[in-house]
mmCIF file of C-alpha atoms in Angstrom:
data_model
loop_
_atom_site.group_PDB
_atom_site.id
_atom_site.type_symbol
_atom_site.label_atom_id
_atom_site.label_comp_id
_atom_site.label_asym_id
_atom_site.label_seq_id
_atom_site.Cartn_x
_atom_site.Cartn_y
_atom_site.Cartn_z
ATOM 1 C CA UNK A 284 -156.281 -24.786 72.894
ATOM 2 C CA UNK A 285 -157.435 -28.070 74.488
ATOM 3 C CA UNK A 286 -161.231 -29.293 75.228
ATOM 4 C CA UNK A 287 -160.682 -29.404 78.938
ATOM 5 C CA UNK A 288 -160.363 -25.533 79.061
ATOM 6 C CA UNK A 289 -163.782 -24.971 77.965
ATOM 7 C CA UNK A 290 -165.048 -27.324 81.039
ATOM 8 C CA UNK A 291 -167.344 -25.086 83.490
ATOM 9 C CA UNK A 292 -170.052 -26.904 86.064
ATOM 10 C CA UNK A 293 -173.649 -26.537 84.563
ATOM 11 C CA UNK A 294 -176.518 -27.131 86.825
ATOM 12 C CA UNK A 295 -179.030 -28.594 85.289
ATOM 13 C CA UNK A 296 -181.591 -26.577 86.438
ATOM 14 C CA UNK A 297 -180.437 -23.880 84.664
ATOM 15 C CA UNK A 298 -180.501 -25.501 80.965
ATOM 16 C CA UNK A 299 -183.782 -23.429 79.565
ATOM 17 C CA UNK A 300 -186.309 -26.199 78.241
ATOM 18 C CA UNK A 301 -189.093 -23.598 77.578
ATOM 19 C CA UNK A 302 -188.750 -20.235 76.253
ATOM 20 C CA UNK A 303 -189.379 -16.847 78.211
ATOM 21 C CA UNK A 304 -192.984 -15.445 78.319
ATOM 22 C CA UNK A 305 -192.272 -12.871 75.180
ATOM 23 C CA UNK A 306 -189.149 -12.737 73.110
ATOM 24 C CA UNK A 307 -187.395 -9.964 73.746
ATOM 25 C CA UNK A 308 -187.673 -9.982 77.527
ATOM 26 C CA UNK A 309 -185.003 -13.058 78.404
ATOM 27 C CA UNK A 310 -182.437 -11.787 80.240
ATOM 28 C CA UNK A 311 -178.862 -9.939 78.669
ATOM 29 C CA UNK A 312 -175.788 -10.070 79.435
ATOM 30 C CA UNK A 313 -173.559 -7.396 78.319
ATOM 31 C CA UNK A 314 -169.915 -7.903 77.986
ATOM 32 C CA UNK A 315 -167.302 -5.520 77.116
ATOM 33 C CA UNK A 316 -164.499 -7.584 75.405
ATOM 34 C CA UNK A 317 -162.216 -4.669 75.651
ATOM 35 C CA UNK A 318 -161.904 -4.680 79.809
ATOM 36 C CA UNK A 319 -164.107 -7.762 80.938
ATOM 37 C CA UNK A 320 -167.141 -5.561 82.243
ATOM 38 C CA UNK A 321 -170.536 -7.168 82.622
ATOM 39 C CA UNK A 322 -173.614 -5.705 82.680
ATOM 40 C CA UNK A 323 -177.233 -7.064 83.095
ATOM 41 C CA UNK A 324 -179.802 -6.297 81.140
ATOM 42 C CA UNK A 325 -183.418 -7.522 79.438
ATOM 43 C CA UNK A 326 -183.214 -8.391 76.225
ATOM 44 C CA UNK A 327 -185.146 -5.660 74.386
ATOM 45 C CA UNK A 328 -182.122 -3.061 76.020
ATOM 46 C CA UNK A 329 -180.211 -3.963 72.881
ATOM 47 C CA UNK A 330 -182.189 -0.868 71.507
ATOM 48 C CA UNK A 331 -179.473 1.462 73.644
ATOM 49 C CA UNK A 332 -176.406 -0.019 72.452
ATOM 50 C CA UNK A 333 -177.125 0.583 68.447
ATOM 51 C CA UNK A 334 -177.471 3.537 66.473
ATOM 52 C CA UNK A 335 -178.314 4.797 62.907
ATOM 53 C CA UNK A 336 -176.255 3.049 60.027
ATOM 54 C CA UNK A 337 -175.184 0.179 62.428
ATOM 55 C CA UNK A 338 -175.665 -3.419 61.405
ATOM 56 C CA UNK A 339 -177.504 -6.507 62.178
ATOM 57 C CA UNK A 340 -176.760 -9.731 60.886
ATOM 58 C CA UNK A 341 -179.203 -12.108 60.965
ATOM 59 C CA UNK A 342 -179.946 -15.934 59.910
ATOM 60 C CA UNK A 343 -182.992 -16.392 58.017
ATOM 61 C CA UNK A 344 -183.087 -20.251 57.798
ATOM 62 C CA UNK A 345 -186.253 -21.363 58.375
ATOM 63 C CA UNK A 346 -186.867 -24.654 61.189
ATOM 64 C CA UNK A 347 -188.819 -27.939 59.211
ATOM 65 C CA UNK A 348 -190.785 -30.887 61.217
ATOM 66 C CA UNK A 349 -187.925 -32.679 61.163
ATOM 67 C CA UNK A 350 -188.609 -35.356 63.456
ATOM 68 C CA UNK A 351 -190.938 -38.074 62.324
ATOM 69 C CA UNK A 352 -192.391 -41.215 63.732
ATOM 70 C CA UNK A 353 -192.850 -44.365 61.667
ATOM 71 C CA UNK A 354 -193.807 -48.019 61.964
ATOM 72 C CA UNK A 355 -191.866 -50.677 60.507
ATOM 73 C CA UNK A 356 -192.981 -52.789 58.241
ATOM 74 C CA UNK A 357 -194.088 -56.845 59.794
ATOM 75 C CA UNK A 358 -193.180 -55.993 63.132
ATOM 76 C CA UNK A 359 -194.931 -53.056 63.174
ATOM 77 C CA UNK A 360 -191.928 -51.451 65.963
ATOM 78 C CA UNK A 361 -192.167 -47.390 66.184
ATOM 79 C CA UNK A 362 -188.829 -46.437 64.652
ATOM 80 C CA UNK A 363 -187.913 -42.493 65.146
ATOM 81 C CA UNK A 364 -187.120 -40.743 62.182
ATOM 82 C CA UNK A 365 -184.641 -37.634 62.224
ATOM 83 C CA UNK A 366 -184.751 -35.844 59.063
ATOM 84 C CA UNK A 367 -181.076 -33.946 58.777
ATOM 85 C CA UNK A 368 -181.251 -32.926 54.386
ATOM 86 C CA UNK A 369 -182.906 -33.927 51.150
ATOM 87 C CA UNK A 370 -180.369 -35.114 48.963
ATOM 88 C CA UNK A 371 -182.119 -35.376 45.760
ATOM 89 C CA UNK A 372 -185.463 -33.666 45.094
ATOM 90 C CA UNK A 373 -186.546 -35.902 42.053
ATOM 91 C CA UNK A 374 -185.796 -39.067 43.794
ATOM 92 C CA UNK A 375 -187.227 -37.979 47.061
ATOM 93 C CA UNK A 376 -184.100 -39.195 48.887
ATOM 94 C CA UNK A 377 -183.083 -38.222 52.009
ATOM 95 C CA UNK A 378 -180.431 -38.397 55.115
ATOM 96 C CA UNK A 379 -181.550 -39.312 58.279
ATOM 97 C CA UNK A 380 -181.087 -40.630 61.394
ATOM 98 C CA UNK A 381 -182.901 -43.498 63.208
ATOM 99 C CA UNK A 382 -183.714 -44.721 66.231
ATOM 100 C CA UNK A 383 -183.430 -47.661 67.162
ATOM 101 C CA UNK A 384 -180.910 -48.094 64.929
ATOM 102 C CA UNK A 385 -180.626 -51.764 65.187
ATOM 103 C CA UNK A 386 -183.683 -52.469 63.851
ATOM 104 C CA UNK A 387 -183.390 -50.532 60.691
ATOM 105 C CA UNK A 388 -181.821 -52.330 57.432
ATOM 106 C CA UNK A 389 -181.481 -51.324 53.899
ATOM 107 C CA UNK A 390 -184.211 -52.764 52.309
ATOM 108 C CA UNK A 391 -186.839 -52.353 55.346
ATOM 109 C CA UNK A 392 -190.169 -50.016 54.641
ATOM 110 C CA UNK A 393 -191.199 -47.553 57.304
ATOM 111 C CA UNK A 394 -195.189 -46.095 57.208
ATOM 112 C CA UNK A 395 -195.847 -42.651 58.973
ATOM 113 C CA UNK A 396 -199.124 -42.048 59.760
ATOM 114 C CA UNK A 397 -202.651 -44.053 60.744
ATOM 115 C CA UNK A 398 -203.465 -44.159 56.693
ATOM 116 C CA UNK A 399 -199.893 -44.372 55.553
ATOM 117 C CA UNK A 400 -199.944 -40.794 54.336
ATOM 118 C CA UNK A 401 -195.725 -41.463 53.667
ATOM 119 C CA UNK A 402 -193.894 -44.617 53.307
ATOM 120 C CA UNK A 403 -190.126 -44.675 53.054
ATOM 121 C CA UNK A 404 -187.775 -47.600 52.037
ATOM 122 C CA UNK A 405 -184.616 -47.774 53.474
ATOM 123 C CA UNK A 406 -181.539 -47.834 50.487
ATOM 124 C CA UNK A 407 -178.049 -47.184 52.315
ATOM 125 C CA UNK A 408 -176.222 -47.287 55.556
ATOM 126 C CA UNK A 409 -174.225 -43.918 56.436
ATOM 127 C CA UNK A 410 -173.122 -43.946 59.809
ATOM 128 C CA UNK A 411 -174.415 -46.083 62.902
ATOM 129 C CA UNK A 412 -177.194 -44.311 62.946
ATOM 130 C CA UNK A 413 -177.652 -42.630 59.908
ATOM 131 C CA UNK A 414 -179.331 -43.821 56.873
ATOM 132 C CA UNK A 415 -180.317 -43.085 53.425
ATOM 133 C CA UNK A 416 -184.369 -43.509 52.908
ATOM 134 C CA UNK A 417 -186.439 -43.001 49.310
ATOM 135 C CA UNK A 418 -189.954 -41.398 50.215
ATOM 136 C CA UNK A 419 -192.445 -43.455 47.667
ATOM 137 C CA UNK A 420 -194.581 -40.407 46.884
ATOM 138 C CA UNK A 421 -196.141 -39.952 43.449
ATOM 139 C CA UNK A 422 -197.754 -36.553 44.253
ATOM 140 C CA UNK A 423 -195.928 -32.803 43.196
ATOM 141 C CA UNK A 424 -193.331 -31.423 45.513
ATOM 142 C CA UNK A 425 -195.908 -29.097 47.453
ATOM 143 C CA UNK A 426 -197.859 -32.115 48.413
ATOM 144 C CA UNK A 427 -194.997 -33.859 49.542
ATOM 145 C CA UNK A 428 -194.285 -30.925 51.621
ATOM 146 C CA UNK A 429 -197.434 -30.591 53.020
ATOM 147 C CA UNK A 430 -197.437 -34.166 54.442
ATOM 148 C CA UNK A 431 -193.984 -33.896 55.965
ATOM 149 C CA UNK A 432 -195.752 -30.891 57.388
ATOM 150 C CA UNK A 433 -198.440 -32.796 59.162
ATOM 151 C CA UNK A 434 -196.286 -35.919 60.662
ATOM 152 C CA UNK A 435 -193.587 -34.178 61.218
ATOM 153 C CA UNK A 436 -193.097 -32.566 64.534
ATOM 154 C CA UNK A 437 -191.067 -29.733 65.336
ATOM 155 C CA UNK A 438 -187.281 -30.843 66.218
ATOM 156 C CA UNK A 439 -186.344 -29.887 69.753
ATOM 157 C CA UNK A 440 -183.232 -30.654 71.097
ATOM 158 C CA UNK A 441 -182.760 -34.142 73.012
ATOM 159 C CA UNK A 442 -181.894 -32.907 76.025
ATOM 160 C CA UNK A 443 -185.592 -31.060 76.414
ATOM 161 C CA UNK A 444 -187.402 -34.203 77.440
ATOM 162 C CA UNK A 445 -191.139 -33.035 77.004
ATOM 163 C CA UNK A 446 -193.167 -33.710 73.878
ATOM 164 C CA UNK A 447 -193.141 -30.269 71.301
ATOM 165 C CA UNK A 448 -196.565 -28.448 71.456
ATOM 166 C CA UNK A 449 -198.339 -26.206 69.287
ATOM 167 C CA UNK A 450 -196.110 -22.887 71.410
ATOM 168 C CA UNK A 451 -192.963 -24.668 69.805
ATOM 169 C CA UNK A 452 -193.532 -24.868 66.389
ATOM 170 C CA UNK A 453 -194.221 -20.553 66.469
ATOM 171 C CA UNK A 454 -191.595 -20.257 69.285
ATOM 172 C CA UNK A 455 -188.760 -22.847 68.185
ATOM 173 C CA UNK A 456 -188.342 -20.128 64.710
ATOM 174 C CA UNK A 457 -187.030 -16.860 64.244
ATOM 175 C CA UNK A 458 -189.293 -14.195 63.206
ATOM 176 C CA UNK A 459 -187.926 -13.633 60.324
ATOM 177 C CA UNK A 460 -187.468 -17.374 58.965
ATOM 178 C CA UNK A 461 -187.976 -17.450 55.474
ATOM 179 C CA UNK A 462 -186.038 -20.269 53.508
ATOM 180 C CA UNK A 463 -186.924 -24.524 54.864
ATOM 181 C CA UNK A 464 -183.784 -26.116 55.714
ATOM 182 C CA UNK A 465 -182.413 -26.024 59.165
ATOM 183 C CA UNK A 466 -183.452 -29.079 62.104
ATOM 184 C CA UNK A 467 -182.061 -26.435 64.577
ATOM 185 C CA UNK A 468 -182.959 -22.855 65.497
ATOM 186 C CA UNK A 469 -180.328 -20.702 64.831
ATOM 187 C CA UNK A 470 -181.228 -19.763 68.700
ATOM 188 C CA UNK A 471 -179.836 -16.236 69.318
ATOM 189 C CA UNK A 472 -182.613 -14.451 66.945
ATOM 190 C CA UNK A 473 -185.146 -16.211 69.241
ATOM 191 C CA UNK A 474 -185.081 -13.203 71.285
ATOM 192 C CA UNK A 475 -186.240 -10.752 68.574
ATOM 193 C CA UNK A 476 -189.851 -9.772 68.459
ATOM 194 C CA UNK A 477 -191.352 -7.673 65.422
ATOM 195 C CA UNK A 478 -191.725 -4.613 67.858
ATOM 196 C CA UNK A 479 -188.275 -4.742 68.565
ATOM 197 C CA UNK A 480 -187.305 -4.811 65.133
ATOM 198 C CA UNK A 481 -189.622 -2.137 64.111
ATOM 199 C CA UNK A 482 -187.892 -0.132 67.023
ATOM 200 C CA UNK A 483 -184.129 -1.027 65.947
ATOM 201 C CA UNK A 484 -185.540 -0.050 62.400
ATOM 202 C CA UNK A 485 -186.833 3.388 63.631
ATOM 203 C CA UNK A 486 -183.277 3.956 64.925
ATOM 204 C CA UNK A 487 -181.607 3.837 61.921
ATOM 205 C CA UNK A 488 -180.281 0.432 62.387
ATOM 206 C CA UNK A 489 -179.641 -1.664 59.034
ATOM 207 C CA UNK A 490 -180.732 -5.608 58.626
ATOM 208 C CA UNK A 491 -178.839 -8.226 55.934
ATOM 209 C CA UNK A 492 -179.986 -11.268 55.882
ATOM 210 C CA UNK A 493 -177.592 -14.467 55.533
ATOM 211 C CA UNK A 494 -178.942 -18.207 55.270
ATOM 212 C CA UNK A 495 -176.947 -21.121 56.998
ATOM 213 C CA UNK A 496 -179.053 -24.395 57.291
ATOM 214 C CA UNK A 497 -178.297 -25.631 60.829
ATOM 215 C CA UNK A 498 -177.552 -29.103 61.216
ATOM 216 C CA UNK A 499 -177.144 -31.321 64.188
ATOM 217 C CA UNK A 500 -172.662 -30.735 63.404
ATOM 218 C CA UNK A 501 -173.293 -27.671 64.993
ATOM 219 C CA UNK A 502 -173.930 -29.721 68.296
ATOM 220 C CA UNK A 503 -171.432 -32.405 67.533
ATOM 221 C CA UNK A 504 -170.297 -33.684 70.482
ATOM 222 C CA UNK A 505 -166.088 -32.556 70.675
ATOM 223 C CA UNK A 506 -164.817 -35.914 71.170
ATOM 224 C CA UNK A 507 -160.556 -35.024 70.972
ATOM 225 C CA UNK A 508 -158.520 -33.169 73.093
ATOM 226 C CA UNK A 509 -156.341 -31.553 70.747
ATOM 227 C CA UNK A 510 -159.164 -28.736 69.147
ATOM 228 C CA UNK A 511 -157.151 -29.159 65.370
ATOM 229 C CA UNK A 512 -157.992 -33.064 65.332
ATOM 230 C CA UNK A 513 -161.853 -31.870 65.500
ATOM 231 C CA UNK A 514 -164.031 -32.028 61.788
ATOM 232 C CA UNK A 515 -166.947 -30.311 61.842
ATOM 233 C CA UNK A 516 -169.666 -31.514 59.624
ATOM 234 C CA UNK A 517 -170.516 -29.067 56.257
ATOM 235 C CA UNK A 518 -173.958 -26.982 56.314
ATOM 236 C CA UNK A 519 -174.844 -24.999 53.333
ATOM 237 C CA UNK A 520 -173.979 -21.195 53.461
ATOM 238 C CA UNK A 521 -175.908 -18.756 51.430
ATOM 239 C CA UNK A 522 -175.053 -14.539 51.084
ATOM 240 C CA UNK A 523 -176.488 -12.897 48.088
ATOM 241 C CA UNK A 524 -174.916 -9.599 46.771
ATOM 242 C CA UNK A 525 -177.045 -6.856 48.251
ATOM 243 C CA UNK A 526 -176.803 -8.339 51.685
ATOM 244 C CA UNK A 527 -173.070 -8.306 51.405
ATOM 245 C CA UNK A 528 -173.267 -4.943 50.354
ATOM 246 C CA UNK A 529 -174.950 -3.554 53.395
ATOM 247 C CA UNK A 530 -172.421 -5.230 55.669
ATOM 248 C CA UNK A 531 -169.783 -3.448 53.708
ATOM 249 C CA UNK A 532 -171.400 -0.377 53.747
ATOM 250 C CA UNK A 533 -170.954 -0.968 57.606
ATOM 251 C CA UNK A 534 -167.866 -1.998 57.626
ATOM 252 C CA UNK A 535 -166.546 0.979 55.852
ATOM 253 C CA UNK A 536 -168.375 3.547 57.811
ATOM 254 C CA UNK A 537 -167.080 2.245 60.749
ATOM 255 C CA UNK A 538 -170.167 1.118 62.236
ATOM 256 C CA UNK A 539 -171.049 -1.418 64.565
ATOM 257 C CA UNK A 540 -171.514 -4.723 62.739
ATOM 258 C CA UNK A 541 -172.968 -7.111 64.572
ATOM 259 C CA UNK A 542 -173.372 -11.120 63.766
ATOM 260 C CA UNK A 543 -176.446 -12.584 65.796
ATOM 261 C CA UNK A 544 -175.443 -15.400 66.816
ATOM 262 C CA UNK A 545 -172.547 -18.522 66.271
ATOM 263 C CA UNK A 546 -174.758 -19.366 62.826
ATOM 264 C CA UNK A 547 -174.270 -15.881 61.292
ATOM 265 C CA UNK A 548 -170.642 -15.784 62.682
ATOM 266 C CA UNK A 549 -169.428 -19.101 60.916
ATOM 267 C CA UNK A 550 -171.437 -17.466 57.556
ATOM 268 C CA UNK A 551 -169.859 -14.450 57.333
ATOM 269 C CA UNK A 552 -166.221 -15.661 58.141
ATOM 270 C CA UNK A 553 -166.085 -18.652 55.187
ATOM 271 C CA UNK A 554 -167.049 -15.864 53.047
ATOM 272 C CA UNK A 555 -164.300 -13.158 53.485
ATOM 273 C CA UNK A 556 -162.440 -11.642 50.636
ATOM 274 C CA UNK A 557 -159.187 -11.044 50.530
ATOM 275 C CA UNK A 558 -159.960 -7.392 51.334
ATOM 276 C CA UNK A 559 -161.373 -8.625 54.692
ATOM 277 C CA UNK A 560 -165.100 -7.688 53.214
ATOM 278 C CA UNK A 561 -168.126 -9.797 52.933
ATOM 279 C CA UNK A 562 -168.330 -11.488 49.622
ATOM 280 C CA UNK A 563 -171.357 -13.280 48.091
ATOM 281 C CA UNK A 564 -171.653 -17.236 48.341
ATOM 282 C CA UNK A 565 -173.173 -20.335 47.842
ATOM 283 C CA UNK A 566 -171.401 -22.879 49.090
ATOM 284 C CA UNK A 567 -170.886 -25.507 52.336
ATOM 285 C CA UNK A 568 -168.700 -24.259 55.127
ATOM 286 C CA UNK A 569 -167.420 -26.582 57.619
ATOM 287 C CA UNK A 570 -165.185 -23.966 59.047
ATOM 288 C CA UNK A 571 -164.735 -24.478 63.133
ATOM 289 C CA UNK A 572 -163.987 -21.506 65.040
ATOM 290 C CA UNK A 573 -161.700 -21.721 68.167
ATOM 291 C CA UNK A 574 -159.205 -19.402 70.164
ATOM 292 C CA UNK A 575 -157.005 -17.500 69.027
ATOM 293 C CA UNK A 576 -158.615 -16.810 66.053
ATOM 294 C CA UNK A 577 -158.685 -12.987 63.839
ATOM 295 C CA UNK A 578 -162.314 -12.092 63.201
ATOM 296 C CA UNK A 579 -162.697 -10.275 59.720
ATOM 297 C CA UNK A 580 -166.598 -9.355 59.531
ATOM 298 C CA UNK A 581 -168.717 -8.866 62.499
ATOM 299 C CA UNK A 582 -167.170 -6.615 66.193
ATOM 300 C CA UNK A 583 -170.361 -6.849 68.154
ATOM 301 C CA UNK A 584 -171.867 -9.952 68.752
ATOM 302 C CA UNK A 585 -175.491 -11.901 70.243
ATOM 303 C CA UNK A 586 -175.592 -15.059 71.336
ATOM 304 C CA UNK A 587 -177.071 -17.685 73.548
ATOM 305 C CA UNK A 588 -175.154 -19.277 76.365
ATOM 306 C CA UNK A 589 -173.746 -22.601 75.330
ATOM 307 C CA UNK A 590 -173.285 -25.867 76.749
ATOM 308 C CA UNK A 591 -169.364 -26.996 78.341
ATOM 309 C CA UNK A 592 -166.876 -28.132 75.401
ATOM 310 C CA UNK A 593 -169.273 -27.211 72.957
ATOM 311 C CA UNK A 594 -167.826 -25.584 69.720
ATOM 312 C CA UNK A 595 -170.167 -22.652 69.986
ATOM 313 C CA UNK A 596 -168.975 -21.955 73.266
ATOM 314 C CA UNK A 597 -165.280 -22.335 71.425
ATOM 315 C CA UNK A 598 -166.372 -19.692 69.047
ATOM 316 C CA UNK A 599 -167.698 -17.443 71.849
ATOM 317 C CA UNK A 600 -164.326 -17.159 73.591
ATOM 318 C CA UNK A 601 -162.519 -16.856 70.383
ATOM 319 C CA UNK A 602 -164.545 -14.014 70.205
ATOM 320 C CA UNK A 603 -164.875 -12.365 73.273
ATOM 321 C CA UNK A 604 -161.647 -13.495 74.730
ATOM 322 C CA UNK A 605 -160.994 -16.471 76.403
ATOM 323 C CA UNK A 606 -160.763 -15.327 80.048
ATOM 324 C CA UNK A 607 -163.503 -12.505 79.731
ATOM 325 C CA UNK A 608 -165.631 -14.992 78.247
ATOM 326 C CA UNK A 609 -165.313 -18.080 81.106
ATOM 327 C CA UNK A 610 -165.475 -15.447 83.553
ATOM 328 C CA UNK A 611 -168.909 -14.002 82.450
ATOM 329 C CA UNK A 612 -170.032 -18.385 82.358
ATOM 330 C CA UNK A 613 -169.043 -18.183 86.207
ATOM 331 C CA UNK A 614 -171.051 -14.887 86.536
ATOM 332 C CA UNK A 615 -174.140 -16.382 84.428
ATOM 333 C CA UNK A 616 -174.449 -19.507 86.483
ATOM 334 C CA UNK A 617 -174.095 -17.393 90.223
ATOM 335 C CA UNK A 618 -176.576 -15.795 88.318
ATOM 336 C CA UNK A 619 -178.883 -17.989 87.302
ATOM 337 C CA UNK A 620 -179.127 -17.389 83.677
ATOM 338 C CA UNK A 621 -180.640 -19.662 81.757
ATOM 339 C CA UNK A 622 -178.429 -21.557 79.270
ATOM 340 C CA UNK A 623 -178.981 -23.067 75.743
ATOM 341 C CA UNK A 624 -181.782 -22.988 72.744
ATOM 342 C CA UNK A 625 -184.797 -21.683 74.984
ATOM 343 C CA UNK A 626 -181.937 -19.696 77.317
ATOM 344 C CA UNK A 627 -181.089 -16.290 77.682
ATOM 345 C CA UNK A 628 -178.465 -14.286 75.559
ATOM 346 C CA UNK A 629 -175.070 -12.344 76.005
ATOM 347 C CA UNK A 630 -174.300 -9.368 73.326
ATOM 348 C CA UNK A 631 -170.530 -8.876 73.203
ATOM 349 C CA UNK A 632 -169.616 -5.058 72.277
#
């Protein structure tokens, strides 16, 4: 398939860039990927369309303060500091991104905070704008952790142009975040609120838990026309043995299994054995998802509504079908739903 098919006119207005009063009341759109149908819903009406021994897959990466502000050193210029992964615990080194980029060279120190709490030294060039930086911290891990915790601020997209608040760092993370590693929210558990679990729970429904630390790849801009030329950047994949289990026990009672959202999706289908179950792994997946494509894990799926030629909108319509899927885009934005992180979500059945 080619880029240009996955072009659709977005208003603006309708790209989300707070979330909905309470979780599980954005709006839902229901599609039925065997005849097209649409339905709309509230988000908490999930509850009718799963039953006792189905599944829910869900992404348990948890959202750091990944985007820090520094000062560089003699000039004293306030250089933006995007923390994407630590690559080396002992060392304290890390990949980032900076901004402006121009100003940053290997060898330059950057301070964050009024008393200096961090200081980083720049060591390598990546990309344009990525670079390597050594934190030169003396004190244990935790306290590391903590200050990283207290500069940091939590990382919204770019396209939300407001300052995060206090509401952001609670609403910008899953419920059920438990392991520090994404700088995006693995958006379509957003909508889940602890009574709504409890409720999906009472039902009989079954939770696994997967872990894929989101990176900014996942919005990596498609830049060829030809979808095979497109790389997508690696983000580490984790699925320990009793979670696989209970999406095989699903699998083999013929239950509904359902991957919440593009994160989960890309998780469970680098890890498929060649019996078409979920295996366990530990591992990067770059794997990029695009019609026509043979789905091995998950047949239900939640998700947000994505942005034109984005690769999660790709996955989507590999899933749902292609014309079911831009169809239900043209419905969403007559519609008014609103699209992206903070948006509204679509369950696919």
């Amino acid at each position: 398939m080619k880029l240009s098919q996955f072009k659709f006119n977005l208003p603006e207005s309708l790209v989300a860039d707070k979330p909905s009063e309470r979780r599980d009341e954005s709006r839902l759109m229901v599609l039925h990927r065997d005849s097209g149908k649409i339905e709309h819903k509230i988000f908490k009406d999930v509850l009718d369309y799963f039953d006792d021994q189905d599944v829910m897959i869900l992404n348990n990466t948890k959202v750091f303060p990944a985007r820090m502000y520094g000062n560089k050193e003699k000039t004293g210029a306030t250089i933006e500091v995007f923390l994407l992964r630590e690559l080396n615990k002992e060392l304290r080194l890390w990949d980032v991104l900076v901004d402006p980029a121009r100003k940053i060279r290997v060898g330059n120190k950057l301070y964050f905070g009024d008393d200096d709490l961090l200081v980083a030294e720049v060591v390598d060039n990546t990309t344009s704008r990525g670079r390597t930086i050594r934190f030169l911290f003396d004190g244990t891990d935790e306290e590391f952790r903590r200050n990283v915790e207290i500069l940091g601020e939590t990382p919204l997209p770019k396209y939300i142009k407001r300052k995060a608040t206090a509401e952001d760092k609670e609403r910008y993370q899953t419920i059920f975040a438990k392991h520090e590693g994404a700088v995006a929210a693995p958006t379509a558990g957003l909508h889940f609120s602890r009574e709504l679990m409890k409720r999906l729970e009472l039902k009989g429904v079954d939770f696994a838990e997967v872990t894929l630390h989101v990176g900014l790849g996942t919005f990596r801009q498609v830049e060829v026309e030809d979808l095979t030329k497109h790389k997508m950047d690696s983000e580490q994949v984790i699925i320990e043995r009793k979670q696989a289990d209970i999406v095989n026990r699903g699998i083999e009672r013929k239950k509904r299994v359902c991957a919440v959202g593009t994160t989960v999706m890309r998780t469970i289908e680098s890890a498929v054995s060649a019996g078409k179950i979920l295996k366990p792994i530990n591992d990067w997946t770059s794997k990029f998802i695009f019609p026509p494509y043979e789905f091995s894990i998950a047949n239900t799926m939640i998700t947000n509504f994505h942005t034109p030629e984005s690769t999660l909108l790709m996955m989507v319509a590999a899933f749902g079908g292609y014309e079911h899927v831009m169809n239900a885009y043209e419905v969403a934005v007559k519609e008014k739903y609103r699209f992206y992180s903070y948006g509204d979500a679509m369950l696919i059945i």
